[in-house]
Coordinates of C-alpha atoms and ligand atoms in Angstrom, one line a residue:
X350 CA 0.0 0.0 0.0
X351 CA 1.4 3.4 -0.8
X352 CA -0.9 6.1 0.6
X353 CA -4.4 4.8 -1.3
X354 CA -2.5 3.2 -4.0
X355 CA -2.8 -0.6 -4.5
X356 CA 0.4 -1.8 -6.5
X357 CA 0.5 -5.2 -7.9
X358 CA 4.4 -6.0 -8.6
X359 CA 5.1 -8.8 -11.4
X360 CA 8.1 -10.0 -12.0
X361 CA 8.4 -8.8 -15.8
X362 CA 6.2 -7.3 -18.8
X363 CA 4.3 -10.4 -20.0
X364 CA 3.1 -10.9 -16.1
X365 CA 2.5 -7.5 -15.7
X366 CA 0.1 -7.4 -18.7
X367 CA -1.8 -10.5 -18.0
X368 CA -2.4 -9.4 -14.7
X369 CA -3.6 -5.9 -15.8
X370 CA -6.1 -7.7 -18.0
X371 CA -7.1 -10.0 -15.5
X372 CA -8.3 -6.8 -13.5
X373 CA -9.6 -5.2 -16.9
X374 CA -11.4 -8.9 -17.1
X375 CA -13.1 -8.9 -13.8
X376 CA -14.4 -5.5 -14.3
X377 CA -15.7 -6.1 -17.6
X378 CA -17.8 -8.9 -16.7
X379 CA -19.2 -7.3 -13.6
X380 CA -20.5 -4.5 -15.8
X381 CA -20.4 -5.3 -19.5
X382 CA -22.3 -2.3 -20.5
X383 CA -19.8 -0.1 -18.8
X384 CA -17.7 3.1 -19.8
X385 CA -13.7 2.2 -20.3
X386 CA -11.1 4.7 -20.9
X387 CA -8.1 3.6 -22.9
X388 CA -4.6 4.4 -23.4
X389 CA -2.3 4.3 -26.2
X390 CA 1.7 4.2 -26.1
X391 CA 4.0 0.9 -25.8
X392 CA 2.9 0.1 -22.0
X393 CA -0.6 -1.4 -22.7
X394 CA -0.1 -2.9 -25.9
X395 CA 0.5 -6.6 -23.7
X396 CA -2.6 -6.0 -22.1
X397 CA -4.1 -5.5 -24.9
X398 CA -3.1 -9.0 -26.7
X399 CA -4.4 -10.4 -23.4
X400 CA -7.9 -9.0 -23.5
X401 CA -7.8 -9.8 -27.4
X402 CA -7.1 -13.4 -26.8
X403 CA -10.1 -13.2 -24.0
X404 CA -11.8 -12.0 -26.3
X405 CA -11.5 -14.7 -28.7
X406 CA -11.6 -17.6 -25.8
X407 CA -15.0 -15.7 -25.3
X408 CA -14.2 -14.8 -21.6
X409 CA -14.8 -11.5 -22.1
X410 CA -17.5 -9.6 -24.1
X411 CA -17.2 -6.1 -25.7
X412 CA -20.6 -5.4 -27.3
X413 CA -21.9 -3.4 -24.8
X414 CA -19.5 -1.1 -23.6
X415 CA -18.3 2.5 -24.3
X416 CA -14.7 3.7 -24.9
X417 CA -13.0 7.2 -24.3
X418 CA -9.4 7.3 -25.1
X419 CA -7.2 9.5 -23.4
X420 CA -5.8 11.4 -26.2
X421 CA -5.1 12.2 -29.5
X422 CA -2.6 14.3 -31.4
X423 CA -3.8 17.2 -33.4
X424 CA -4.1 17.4 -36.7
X425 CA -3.4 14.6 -37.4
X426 CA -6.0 12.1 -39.8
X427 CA -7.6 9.5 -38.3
X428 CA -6.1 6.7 -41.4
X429 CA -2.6 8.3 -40.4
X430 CA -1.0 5.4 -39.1
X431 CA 0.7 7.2 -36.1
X432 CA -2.8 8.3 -35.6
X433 CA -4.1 7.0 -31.8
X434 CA -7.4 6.2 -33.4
X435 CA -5.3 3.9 -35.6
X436 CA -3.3 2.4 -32.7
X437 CA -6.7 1.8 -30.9
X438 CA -8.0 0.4 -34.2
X439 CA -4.8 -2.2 -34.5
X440 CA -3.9 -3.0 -31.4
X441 CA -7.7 -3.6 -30.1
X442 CA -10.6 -2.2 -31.2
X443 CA -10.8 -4.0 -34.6
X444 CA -10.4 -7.7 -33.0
X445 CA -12.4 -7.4 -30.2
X446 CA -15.3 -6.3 -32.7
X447 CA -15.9 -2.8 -31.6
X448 CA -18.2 -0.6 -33.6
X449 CA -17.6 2.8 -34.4
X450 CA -20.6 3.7 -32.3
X451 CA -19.1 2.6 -29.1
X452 CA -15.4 4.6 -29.5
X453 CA -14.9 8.0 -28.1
X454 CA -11.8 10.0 -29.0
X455 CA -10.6 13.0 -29.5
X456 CA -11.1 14.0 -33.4
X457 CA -7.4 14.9 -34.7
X458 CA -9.3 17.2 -37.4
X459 CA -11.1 19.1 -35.6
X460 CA -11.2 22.9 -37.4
X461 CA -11.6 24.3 -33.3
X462 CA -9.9 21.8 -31.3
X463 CA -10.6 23.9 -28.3
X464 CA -14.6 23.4 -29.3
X465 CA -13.9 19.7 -29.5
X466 CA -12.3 19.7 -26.3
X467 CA -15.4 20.7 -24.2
X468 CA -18.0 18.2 -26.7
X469 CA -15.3 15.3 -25.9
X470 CA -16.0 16.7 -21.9
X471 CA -19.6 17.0 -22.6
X472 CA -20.0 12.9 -24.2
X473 CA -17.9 12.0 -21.2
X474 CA -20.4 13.3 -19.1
X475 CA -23.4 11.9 -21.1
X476 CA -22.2 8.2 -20.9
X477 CA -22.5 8.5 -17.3
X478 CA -18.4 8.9 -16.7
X479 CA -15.6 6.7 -17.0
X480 CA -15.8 3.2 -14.8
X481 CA -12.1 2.3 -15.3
X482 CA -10.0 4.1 -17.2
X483 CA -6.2 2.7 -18.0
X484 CA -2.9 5.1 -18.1
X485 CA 0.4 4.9 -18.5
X486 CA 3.0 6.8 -17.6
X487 CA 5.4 9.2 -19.1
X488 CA 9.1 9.8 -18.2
X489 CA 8.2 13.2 -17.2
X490 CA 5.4 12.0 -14.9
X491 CA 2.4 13.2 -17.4
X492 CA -1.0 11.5 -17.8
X493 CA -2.9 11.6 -20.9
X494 CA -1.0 14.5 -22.3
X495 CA -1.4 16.8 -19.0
X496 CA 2.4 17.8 -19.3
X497 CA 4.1 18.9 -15.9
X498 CA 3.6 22.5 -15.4
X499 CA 2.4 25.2 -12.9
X500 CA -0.9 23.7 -12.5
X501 CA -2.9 20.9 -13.0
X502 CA -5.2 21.1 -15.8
X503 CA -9.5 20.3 -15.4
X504 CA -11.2 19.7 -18.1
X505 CA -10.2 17.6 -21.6
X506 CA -7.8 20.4 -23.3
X507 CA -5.7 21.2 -26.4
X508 CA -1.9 21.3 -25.6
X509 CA 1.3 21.8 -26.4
X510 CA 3.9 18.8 -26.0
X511 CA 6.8 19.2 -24.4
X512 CA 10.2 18.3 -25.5
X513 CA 10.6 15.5 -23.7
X514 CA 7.4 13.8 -24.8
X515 CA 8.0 15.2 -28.6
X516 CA 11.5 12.7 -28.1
X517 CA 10.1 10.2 -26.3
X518 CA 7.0 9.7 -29.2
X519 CA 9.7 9.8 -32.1
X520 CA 10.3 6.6 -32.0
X521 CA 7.0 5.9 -34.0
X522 CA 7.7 8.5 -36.1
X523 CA 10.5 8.5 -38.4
X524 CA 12.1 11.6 -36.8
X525 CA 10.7 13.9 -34.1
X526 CA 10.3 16.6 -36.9
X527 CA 7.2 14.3 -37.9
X528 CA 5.8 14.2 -34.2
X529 CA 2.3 16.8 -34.0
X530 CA 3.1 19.5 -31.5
X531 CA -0.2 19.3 -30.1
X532 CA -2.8 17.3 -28.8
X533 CA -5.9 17.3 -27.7
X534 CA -6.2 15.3 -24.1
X535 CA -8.6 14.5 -21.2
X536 CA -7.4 16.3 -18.3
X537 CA -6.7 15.6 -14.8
X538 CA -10.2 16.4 -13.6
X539 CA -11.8 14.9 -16.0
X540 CA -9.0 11.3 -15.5
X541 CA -9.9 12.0 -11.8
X542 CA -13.6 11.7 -12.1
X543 CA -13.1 8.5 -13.4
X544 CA -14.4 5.7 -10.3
X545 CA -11.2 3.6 -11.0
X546 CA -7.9 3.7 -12.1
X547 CA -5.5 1.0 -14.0
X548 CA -2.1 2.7 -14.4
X549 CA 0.5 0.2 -16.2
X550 CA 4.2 1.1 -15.9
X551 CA 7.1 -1.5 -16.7
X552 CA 10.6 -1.3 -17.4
X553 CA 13.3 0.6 -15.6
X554 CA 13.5 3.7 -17.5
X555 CA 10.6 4.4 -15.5
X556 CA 11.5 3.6 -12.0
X557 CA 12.8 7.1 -11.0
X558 CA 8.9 8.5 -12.0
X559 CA 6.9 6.0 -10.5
X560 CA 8.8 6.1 -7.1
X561 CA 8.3 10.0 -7.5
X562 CA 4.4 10.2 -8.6
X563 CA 3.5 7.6 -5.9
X564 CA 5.9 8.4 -2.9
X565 CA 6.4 11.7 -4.0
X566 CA 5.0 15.6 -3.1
X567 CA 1.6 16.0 -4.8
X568 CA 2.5 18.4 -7.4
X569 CA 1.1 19.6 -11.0
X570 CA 5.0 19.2 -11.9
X571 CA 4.2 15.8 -11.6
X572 CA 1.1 15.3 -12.9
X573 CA 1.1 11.6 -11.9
X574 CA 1.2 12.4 -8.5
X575 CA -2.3 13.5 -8.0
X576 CA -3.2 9.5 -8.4
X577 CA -2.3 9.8 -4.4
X578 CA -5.8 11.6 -4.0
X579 CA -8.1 9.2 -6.0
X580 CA -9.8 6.8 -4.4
X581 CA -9.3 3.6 -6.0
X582 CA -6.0 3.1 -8.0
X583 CA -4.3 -0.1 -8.9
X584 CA -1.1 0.3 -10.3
X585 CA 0.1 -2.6 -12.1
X586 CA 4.0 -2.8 -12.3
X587 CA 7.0 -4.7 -13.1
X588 CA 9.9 -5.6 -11.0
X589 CA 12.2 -3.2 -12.6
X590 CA 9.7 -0.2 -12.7
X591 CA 9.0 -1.1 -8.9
X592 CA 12.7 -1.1 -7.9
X593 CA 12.6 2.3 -5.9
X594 CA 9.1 1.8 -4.2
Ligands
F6R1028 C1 -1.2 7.7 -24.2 C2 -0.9 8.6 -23.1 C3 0.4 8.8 -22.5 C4 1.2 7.5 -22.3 C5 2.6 7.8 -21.7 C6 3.4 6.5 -21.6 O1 -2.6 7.7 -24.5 O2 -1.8 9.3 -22.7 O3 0.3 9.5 -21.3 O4 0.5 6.6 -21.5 O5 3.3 8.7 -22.6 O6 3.7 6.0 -22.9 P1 4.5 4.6 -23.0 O7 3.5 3.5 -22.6 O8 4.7 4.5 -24.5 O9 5.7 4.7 -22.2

């Protein structure tokens, strides 16, 4: 127990995303018509194999539910490969037999991204909020795209990405030149009011964050760190993101 947090330690990636979809698992099937938010970026994609394969065992059952994602970049198109439509698309969505009604995310196109911003808030709000929603974690402590700063952000907003995070995404680009400056994410309030909380984080690179955002001060500099005031966070890890807990 840190604080509130529940962490579940594993000793490497493969057992850290099996047991992140057994959670994801034993929600679904306690409320299949429920609202799950998604993340994108390398940390889930295990998980996501895991619930796929569910999926297909027919354990699991994604006809009724409701997605959000996170996050998207802006512009970009939603066929643009990079796009985190497209990643949701690949790496879930398409085998688990998702329509296009049930997906929420941020539209990469919008002409006033700031006017999407508050209609992504608003459908949020309509679907009755988020039951679980899944993060990750970036080397500079962010959530969704809420980058550290002075303070924490509310509502779903359009940003600016940092340096770091403009780096760290360049690896699915071919150079960082490629990587959208901005995005549109879900912000802390909004990732707050969600009633639970799945963060995945593997690998040691990350070990210096965690150890900050969970045993850390609570600060918008770490954006992480306000997980200490939610109520009901798991955080699924792996030995070597765990060693400085
Ligand atoms: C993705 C997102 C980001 C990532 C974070 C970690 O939708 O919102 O906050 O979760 O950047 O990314 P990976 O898992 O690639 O280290």
């Amino acid at each position: 127990m840190f604080r509130n947090i529940r962490v579940v330690t594993e000793p490497d990636y493969d057992a850290m995303s099996r047991a992140a979809a057994e959670i994801f698992a034993e929600a679904l099937k306690e409320k299949p018509n429920g609202v799950y938010g998604f993340a994108t970026g390398g940390t889930p994609v295990g998980m996501y194999k895991e619930l796929i394969s569910m999926a297909e065992a027919s354990e699991i059952d994604f006809s009724q539910v409701t997605t959000f994602n996170l996050d998207e970049y802006h512009p970009i198109n939603p066929d643009d490969p990079q796009s985190y439509i497209y990643f949701m698309r690949q790496n879930l969505f398409n085998a688990v037999g998702l329509k296009d009604s049930q997906i929420n995310i941020p539209n990469g196109t919008a002409a006033d991204p700031v006017a999407e911003c508050a209609a992504y808030e608003d459908k949020i709000l309509n679907a009755g909020g988020i039951d679980l929603q899944i993060l990750g974690i970036g080397n500079n402590g962010h959530i969704g795209f809420n980058e550290p700063s002075e303070a924490f952000t509310a509502q779903t907003n359009y940003t600016a990405l940092t340096e770091m995070t403009v780096k760290a995404n360049a690896r699915f680009f071919n150079n960082a030149d490629e990587v959208p400056k901005h995005a549109i994410t879900m912000g802390i309030r909004s990732i707050m009011l969600a009633k639970r909380i799945l963060l995945l984080c593997g690998g040691e690179g990350k070990a210096s964050i965690l150890h900050d955002a969970l045993l850390g001060p609570i600060t918008p500099l770490v954006p992480a760190s306000i997980l200490q005031t939610h109520p009901n966070v798991t955080v699924v890890t792996d030995k070597a993101a765990a060693a400085l807990l």
